[in-house]
Short mmCIF file of C-alpha atoms and ligand atoms in Angstrom, two decimals:
data_model
loop_
_atom_site.label_atom_id
_atom_site.label_comp_id
_atom_site.label_asym_id
_atom_site.label_seq_id
_atom_site.Cartn_x
_atom_site.Cartn_y
_atom_site.Cartn_z
CA MET E 1 -22.95 -28.22 6.31
CA ASN E 2 -20.72 -29.16 3.01
CA ILE E 3 -20.89 -26.50 0.36
CA ARG E 4 -19.68 -27.86 -2.57
CA LYS E 5 -21.16 -26.12 -5.63
CA VAL E 6 -20.75 -22.28 -6.16
CA VAL E 7 -22.98 -20.90 -9.56
CA ILE E 8 -21.36 -18.46 -11.58
CA PRO E 9 -23.59 -16.83 -13.73
CA VAL E 10 -22.19 -15.45 -17.56
CA ALA E 11 -25.00 -14.93 -19.76
CA GLY E 12 -24.59 -11.82 -19.52
CA TRP E 13 -23.79 -9.44 -22.32
CA GLY E 14 -20.49 -7.16 -20.74
CA THR E 15 -22.10 -3.79 -22.96
CA ARG E 16 -20.17 -1.93 -20.15
CA SER E 17 -17.04 -3.62 -22.08
CA LEU E 18 -17.73 -2.67 -25.49
CA PRO E 19 -16.33 -3.13 -27.98
CA ALA E 20 -14.05 -5.74 -26.24
CA THR E 21 -16.90 -7.92 -25.81
CA LYS E 22 -18.20 -7.90 -29.37
CA ASN E 23 -17.49 -11.31 -29.50
CA VAL E 24 -15.59 -12.57 -26.54
CA PRO E 25 -17.44 -12.89 -23.90
CA LYS E 26 -16.64 -10.36 -21.30
CA GLU E 27 -15.15 -13.46 -18.56
CA LEU E 28 -12.53 -13.79 -20.84
CA LEU E 29 -10.95 -10.33 -21.27
CA PRO E 30 -6.89 -11.33 -19.88
CA ILE E 31 -6.13 -9.75 -16.16
CA TYR E 32 -2.20 -9.78 -16.84
CA LYS E 33 -1.74 -13.65 -17.79
CA LYS E 34 -5.28 -14.90 -16.92
CA PRO E 35 -8.93 -14.39 -18.12
CA VAL E 36 -10.86 -12.52 -15.08
CA VAL E 37 -13.31 -16.09 -14.90
CA GLN E 38 -10.05 -18.01 -13.90
CA TYR E 39 -9.44 -15.93 -10.85
CA VAL E 40 -13.21 -16.31 -9.93
CA VAL E 41 -13.03 -20.14 -10.50
CA GLU E 42 -9.39 -20.85 -8.05
CA GLU E 43 -10.92 -18.12 -5.24
CA ALA E 44 -13.60 -21.03 -5.48
CA ILE E 45 -11.11 -24.03 -5.55
CA ASN E 46 -9.26 -22.23 -2.66
CA THR E 47 -12.06 -22.35 -0.58
CA GLY E 48 -12.96 -26.00 -1.47
CA LEU E 49 -15.88 -25.35 -3.82
CA THR E 50 -15.35 -28.17 -6.48
CA GLU E 51 -17.86 -28.10 -8.47
CA VAL E 52 -18.88 -24.99 -10.42
CA VAL E 53 -22.24 -24.37 -12.50
CA PHE E 54 -21.59 -22.17 -15.13
CA ILE E 55 -25.22 -20.46 -15.97
CA ASN E 56 -24.82 -19.62 -19.42
CA ASN E 57 -25.96 -18.98 -23.36
CA GLN E 58 -25.71 -20.06 -26.17
CA THR E 59 -22.67 -17.64 -27.00
CA LYS E 60 -20.16 -17.72 -24.64
CA THR E 61 -19.83 -21.78 -24.30
CA ILE E 62 -16.06 -20.52 -25.05
CA ILE E 63 -16.34 -20.06 -21.60
CA GLU E 64 -16.07 -23.84 -20.14
CA ASP E 65 -14.06 -24.57 -22.96
CA HIS E 66 -11.38 -22.72 -21.55
CA PHE E 67 -11.91 -25.48 -18.31
CA ASP E 68 -11.08 -28.31 -20.43
CA HIS E 69 -8.09 -30.20 -21.55
CA ASN E 70 -6.81 -28.80 -25.49
CA TRP E 71 -5.90 -31.66 -26.76
CA VAL E 72 -3.86 -30.27 -29.83
CA LEU E 73 -1.93 -27.73 -28.16
CA GLU E 74 -1.11 -29.96 -25.34
CA GLU E 75 0.53 -32.63 -27.58
CA LEU E 76 1.84 -29.50 -29.49
CA LEU E 77 3.60 -27.85 -26.02
CA GLU E 78 4.42 -31.87 -25.02
CA ARG E 79 5.81 -32.16 -28.46
CA LYS E 80 8.06 -28.92 -28.08
CA GLY E 81 9.33 -29.69 -24.33
CA LYS E 82 6.80 -26.74 -22.83
CA THR E 83 6.75 -28.86 -19.87
CA GLU E 84 5.86 -25.59 -17.55
CA LEU E 85 3.91 -23.96 -19.67
CA LEU E 86 2.22 -27.78 -20.59
CA GLU E 87 1.42 -28.71 -16.63
CA GLU E 88 -0.21 -25.00 -16.41
CA ILE E 89 -2.57 -25.63 -19.38
CA ARG E 90 -3.15 -29.05 -17.66
CA ALA E 91 -4.08 -27.95 -14.22
CA VAL E 92 -6.42 -25.15 -15.42
CA ALA E 93 -8.72 -28.20 -17.14
CA GLU E 94 -8.80 -30.49 -13.76
CA MET E 95 -9.39 -27.69 -11.53
CA ALA E 96 -12.33 -28.22 -11.30
CA SER E 97 -15.56 -30.23 -12.21
CA ILE E 98 -18.15 -28.19 -14.71
CA ILE E 99 -21.69 -28.33 -15.07
CA SER E 100 -23.33 -26.18 -17.82
CA VAL E 101 -26.82 -24.72 -17.34
CA ARG E 102 -28.49 -22.56 -20.58
CA GLN E 103 -29.86 -19.56 -19.41
CA LYS E 104 -32.10 -19.22 -22.28
CA LYS E 105 -33.57 -15.99 -21.74
CA GLN E 106 -31.76 -13.34 -20.01
CA LEU E 107 -34.28 -12.31 -17.39
CA GLY E 108 -31.32 -10.92 -14.52
CA LEU E 109 -29.47 -11.87 -12.02
CA GLY E 110 -32.03 -13.49 -9.69
CA HIS E 111 -33.35 -15.40 -13.09
CA ALA E 112 -29.91 -16.89 -13.73
CA VAL E 113 -29.62 -18.52 -9.86
CA LEU E 114 -32.95 -19.79 -10.50
CA CYS E 115 -31.65 -21.77 -13.24
CA ALA E 116 -29.15 -23.72 -10.97
CA GLN E 117 -32.11 -25.15 -9.53
CA GLY E 118 -32.01 -28.31 -10.84
CA VAL E 119 -28.55 -28.74 -10.32
CA ILE E 120 -28.52 -27.42 -6.55
CA ASN E 121 -31.11 -29.61 -4.96
CA ASP E 122 -31.61 -29.03 -1.13
CA ASP E 123 -27.64 -28.00 -0.72
CA PRO E 124 -26.29 -24.77 0.62
CA PHE E 125 -24.36 -23.21 -2.37
CA ALA E 126 -22.32 -20.35 -3.16
CA VAL E 127 -22.90 -17.37 -6.04
CA MET E 128 -19.70 -15.52 -7.38
CA VAL E 129 -20.40 -12.93 -10.53
CA GLY E 130 -18.30 -13.75 -13.15
CA ASP E 131 -16.65 -10.14 -13.77
CA ASP E 132 -16.35 -9.59 -10.04
CA LEU E 133 -13.00 -10.26 -8.46
CA MET E 134 -11.98 -10.50 -4.60
CA PHE E 135 -8.13 -10.39 -3.94
CA GLY E 136 -6.46 -10.84 -0.12
CA MET E 137 -4.43 -13.43 2.15
CA GLU E 138 -7.88 -15.39 2.19
CA PRO E 139 -10.58 -15.63 -0.43
CA GLY E 140 -13.39 -13.57 -0.68
CA ILE E 141 -15.93 -16.61 -0.70
CA LYS E 142 -14.54 -18.75 1.81
CA GLN E 143 -14.56 -15.44 4.08
CA LEU E 144 -18.75 -16.18 3.45
CA VAL E 145 -18.23 -19.78 3.78
CA ASP E 146 -17.16 -19.95 7.08
CA VAL E 147 -19.83 -17.72 8.59
CA ALA E 148 -22.84 -19.60 6.47
CA LYS E 149 -21.58 -23.31 8.39
CA ALA E 150 -21.41 -21.30 11.37
CA GLU E 151 -25.11 -19.84 11.94
CA GLY E 152 -26.62 -22.03 9.56
CA LEU E 153 -27.99 -18.89 7.41
CA SER E 154 -27.05 -17.39 4.25
CA VAL E 155 -24.89 -14.94 3.76
CA VAL E 156 -23.84 -12.28 1.34
CA GLY E 157 -20.65 -10.34 0.95
CA VAL E 158 -20.33 -6.21 0.96
CA VAL E 159 -17.76 -3.33 0.77
CA GLU E 160 -18.20 -0.02 1.45
CA VAL E 161 -18.52 2.45 -1.58
CA PRO E 162 -18.90 5.94 -2.07
CA LEU E 163 -22.49 7.46 -1.65
CA ASN E 164 -21.72 8.35 -5.17
CA LYS E 165 -21.72 4.75 -6.31
CA VAL E 166 -24.66 3.33 -4.22
CA ASP E 167 -27.09 3.48 -7.65
CA ARG E 168 -24.83 0.38 -9.24
CA TYR E 169 -25.01 -1.93 -6.74
CA GLY E 170 -27.68 -3.80 -3.64
CA ILE E 171 -27.45 -2.02 -1.03
CA ILE E 172 -27.88 -3.52 3.05
CA GLN E 173 -29.03 -1.90 6.40
CA GLY E 174 -28.38 -4.15 9.41
CA GLU E 175 -27.08 -4.68 12.58
CA GLU E 176 -23.07 -5.51 13.53
CA TYR E 177 -23.82 -8.18 16.06
CA ALA E 178 -20.65 -8.94 15.92
CA PRO E 179 -16.68 -7.69 14.29
CA GLY E 180 -17.52 -6.90 9.74
CA ILE E 181 -20.68 -9.77 10.67
CA PHE E 182 -24.30 -8.10 10.21
CA ARG E 183 -27.98 -9.15 10.70
CA VAL E 184 -29.57 -7.88 7.50
CA ARG E 185 -32.76 -6.15 8.30
CA GLN E 186 -33.08 -4.08 4.19
CA MET E 187 -31.87 -4.48 1.47
CA VAL E 188 -32.55 -2.85 -1.73
CA GLU E 189 -31.50 -3.24 -5.51
CA LYS E 190 -29.84 0.14 -7.15
CA PRO E 191 -31.16 3.04 -4.88
CA ALA E 192 -31.17 6.17 -6.54
CA VAL E 193 -28.69 8.36 -4.02
CA ALA E 194 -31.34 10.35 -1.52
CA ASP E 195 -32.95 6.49 -0.78
CA ALA E 196 -29.42 4.54 0.35
CA PRO E 197 -30.50 2.84 3.73
CA SER E 198 -26.32 2.85 3.73
CA ARG E 199 -23.25 2.60 1.86
CA MET E 200 -22.83 -0.83 2.45
CA ALA E 201 -22.99 -2.53 -1.17
CA VAL E 202 -23.44 -6.68 -2.09
CA VAL E 203 -20.00 -7.48 -4.64
CA GLY E 204 -20.81 -10.72 -6.13
CA ARG E 205 -20.48 -13.20 -3.74
CA TYR E 206 -23.11 -15.07 -1.70
CA VAL E 207 -24.14 -18.25 -0.12
CA LEU E 208 -27.51 -19.19 0.06
CA MET E 209 -29.24 -21.42 1.10
CA PRO E 210 -31.87 -23.31 -0.51
CA GLU E 211 -35.04 -21.64 0.90
CA VAL E 212 -33.90 -18.88 -1.82
CA PHE E 213 -35.28 -20.82 -4.78
CA ASP E 214 -39.11 -20.44 -2.82
CA HIS E 215 -38.49 -16.82 -2.95
CA LEU E 216 -36.99 -16.73 -5.91
CA ARG E 217 -39.84 -18.61 -7.83
CA GLY E 218 -42.81 -15.97 -6.76
CA LEU E 219 -40.97 -13.00 -8.15
CA LYS E 220 -42.10 -9.70 -10.61
CA PRO E 221 -39.12 -8.19 -12.30
CA GLY E 222 -37.93 -5.52 -10.03
CA VAL E 223 -34.80 -2.92 -10.70
CA GLY E 224 -34.46 -2.60 -14.64
CA GLY E 225 -37.50 -5.20 -15.88
CA GLU E 226 -34.81 -7.90 -14.19
CA ILE E 227 -35.74 -11.29 -11.55
CA GLN E 228 -34.05 -9.42 -9.13
CA LEU E 229 -31.66 -12.22 -6.52
CA THR E 230 -31.79 -8.81 -3.95
CA ASP E 231 -35.31 -9.02 -4.01
CA ALA E 232 -35.67 -12.83 -2.74
CA LEU E 233 -33.08 -11.84 -0.66
CA GLU E 234 -34.95 -9.04 0.90
CA ILE E 235 -37.62 -11.32 1.85
CA MET E 236 -34.96 -13.26 3.43
CA ALA E 237 -33.58 -10.09 5.49
CA LYS E 238 -37.15 -9.52 6.82
CA GLU E 239 -37.32 -12.38 8.36
CA GLY E 240 -34.58 -12.34 9.89
CA ARG E 241 -32.90 -14.64 7.95
CA LEU E 242 -29.61 -13.00 5.82
CA LEU E 243 -26.20 -11.90 7.27
CA ALA E 244 -23.38 -10.01 5.32
CA VAL E 245 -19.81 -10.01 6.33
CA ARG E 246 -17.61 -6.89 4.95
CA MET E 247 -15.09 -8.48 3.22
CA ARG E 248 -12.02 -8.63 4.03
CA GLY E 249 -9.27 -7.83 0.72
CA ARG E 250 -9.40 -5.85 -2.51
CA ARG E 251 -12.20 -6.09 -5.07
CA PHE E 252 -11.92 -4.89 -8.69
CA ASP E 253 -15.43 -4.91 -10.51
CA ALA E 254 -13.84 -6.06 -13.94
CA GLY E 255 -16.75 -4.56 -15.42
CA ASP E 256 -15.34 -1.03 -14.96
CA TRP E 257 -12.48 -0.24 -17.19
CA ALA E 258 -10.14 1.81 -14.75
CA GLU E 259 -10.84 -1.33 -11.91
CA TYR E 260 -10.14 -3.35 -15.03
CA LEU E 261 -6.89 -1.92 -16.03
CA THR E 262 -5.38 -1.24 -11.99
CA ALA E 263 -6.05 -5.09 -11.83
CA ASN E 264 -3.68 -5.80 -14.83
CA ILE E 265 -1.29 -3.76 -13.29
CA TYR E 266 -1.47 -4.72 -9.71
CA PHE E 267 -0.58 -8.50 -11.07
CA ALA E 268 1.58 -7.49 -13.60
CA LEU E 269 3.47 -5.74 -10.66
CA GLN E 270 3.71 -8.90 -8.80
CA ASP E 271 6.02 -10.68 -11.77
CA GLU E 272 9.61 -10.22 -10.99
CA GLU E 273 10.39 -10.09 -14.22
CA LEU E 274 8.25 -8.21 -15.60
CA ARG E 275 8.45 -5.20 -12.56
CA ASP E 276 11.08 -3.76 -13.00
CA ASP E 277 10.10 -2.38 -16.84
CA LEU E 278 6.71 -1.72 -16.26
CA VAL E 279 7.24 0.39 -13.41
CA ARG E 280 9.47 2.06 -15.94
CA ASN E 281 7.15 2.77 -18.78
CA LEU E 282 4.50 3.73 -16.06
CA GLN E 283 6.55 6.37 -14.57
CA GLU E 284 7.01 7.17 -18.22
CA LEU E 285 3.85 7.73 -19.23
CA LEU E 286 2.76 9.48 -16.04
CA SER E 287 5.35 12.35 -16.92
CA CYS E 288 4.21 12.68 -20.68
CA LYS E 289 2.26 16.20 -20.34
C1 G1P H 1 -25.85 -7.61 -9.31
C2 G1P H 1 -26.39 -7.78 -8.19
C3 G1P H 1 -26.08 -6.32 -7.76
C4 G1P H 1 -24.70 -6.23 -7.20
C5 G1P H 1 -23.78 -6.52 -7.96
C6 G1P H 1 -22.16 -6.66 -7.45
O1 G1P H 1 -25.84 -6.10 -10.41
O2 G1P H 1 -27.74 -7.13 -8.33
O3 G1P H 1 -27.14 -6.48 -5.73
O4 G1P H 1 -24.41 -5.13 -5.97
O5 G1P H 1 -24.14 -7.93 -9.17
O6 G1P H 1 -21.57 -6.38 -8.32
P1 G1P H 1 -24.95 -5.79 -11.92
O7 G1P H 1 -23.70 -5.90 -11.78
O8 G1P H 1 -25.54 -7.61 -12.27
O9 G1P H 1 -25.74 -5.11 -12.28
#
């Protein structure tokens, strides 16, 4: 099984990150030196996914521009002899082939994925939410791709969350039939704390078989009045055709301010040149009453 395409829905409004995201897409907010979405695309590239399909709206096309050449800037850097920066900027433009699909109405994550059908055709594909970050020894989405290839089934990535946060996510229930791999029996979008079948929450990582489009097409709006990807996956779960992988690594939800800021510090601490100053400043801040 060959999986080359990754669908990255980016048409959402980012209301959780306002006012920063009034005119700047939430996917382009920086985490240390790179925009959030670049980490997501790099995770895909490091997994061998080479074709990126952005599901976008008319106000956020600057996201695609980030993965294209900026000739004026490149020429300037070349003239000034800033070779290292030039290489870095060029590498971003060349890391993936980009396809952009318009989601003309923002009707939900399921609707966004359905918009990709024309460019996906009959191949299995990955979906990565544009502001959900996974870091660790191996790329997050690779953990799903490996299982999808071995089992020939759709796979969602899950992590355990505290009980009081289950109503923010898709929640699964299933049997763990191999270490960290579950056959999903039930999947419910943003359940009330009292109704949650478990604390295993779906992170924004999926590998899907094209059968998902048949289920998405027939869906009525679900939670929040949106066409929910979770509702299509619940149909596959009932047929025994959905797996979940407990993800190894650290996840950051860039739409949550505490996590967004923590991610910035996490990356900045890895920069030798910055580390000492940053630690000193943080200690100073923490000792302030
Ligand atoms: C979406 C999915 C949800 C999943 C979440 C992960 O929700 O609908 O099942 O748990 O992404 O980030 P959203 O954050 O778009 O409301």
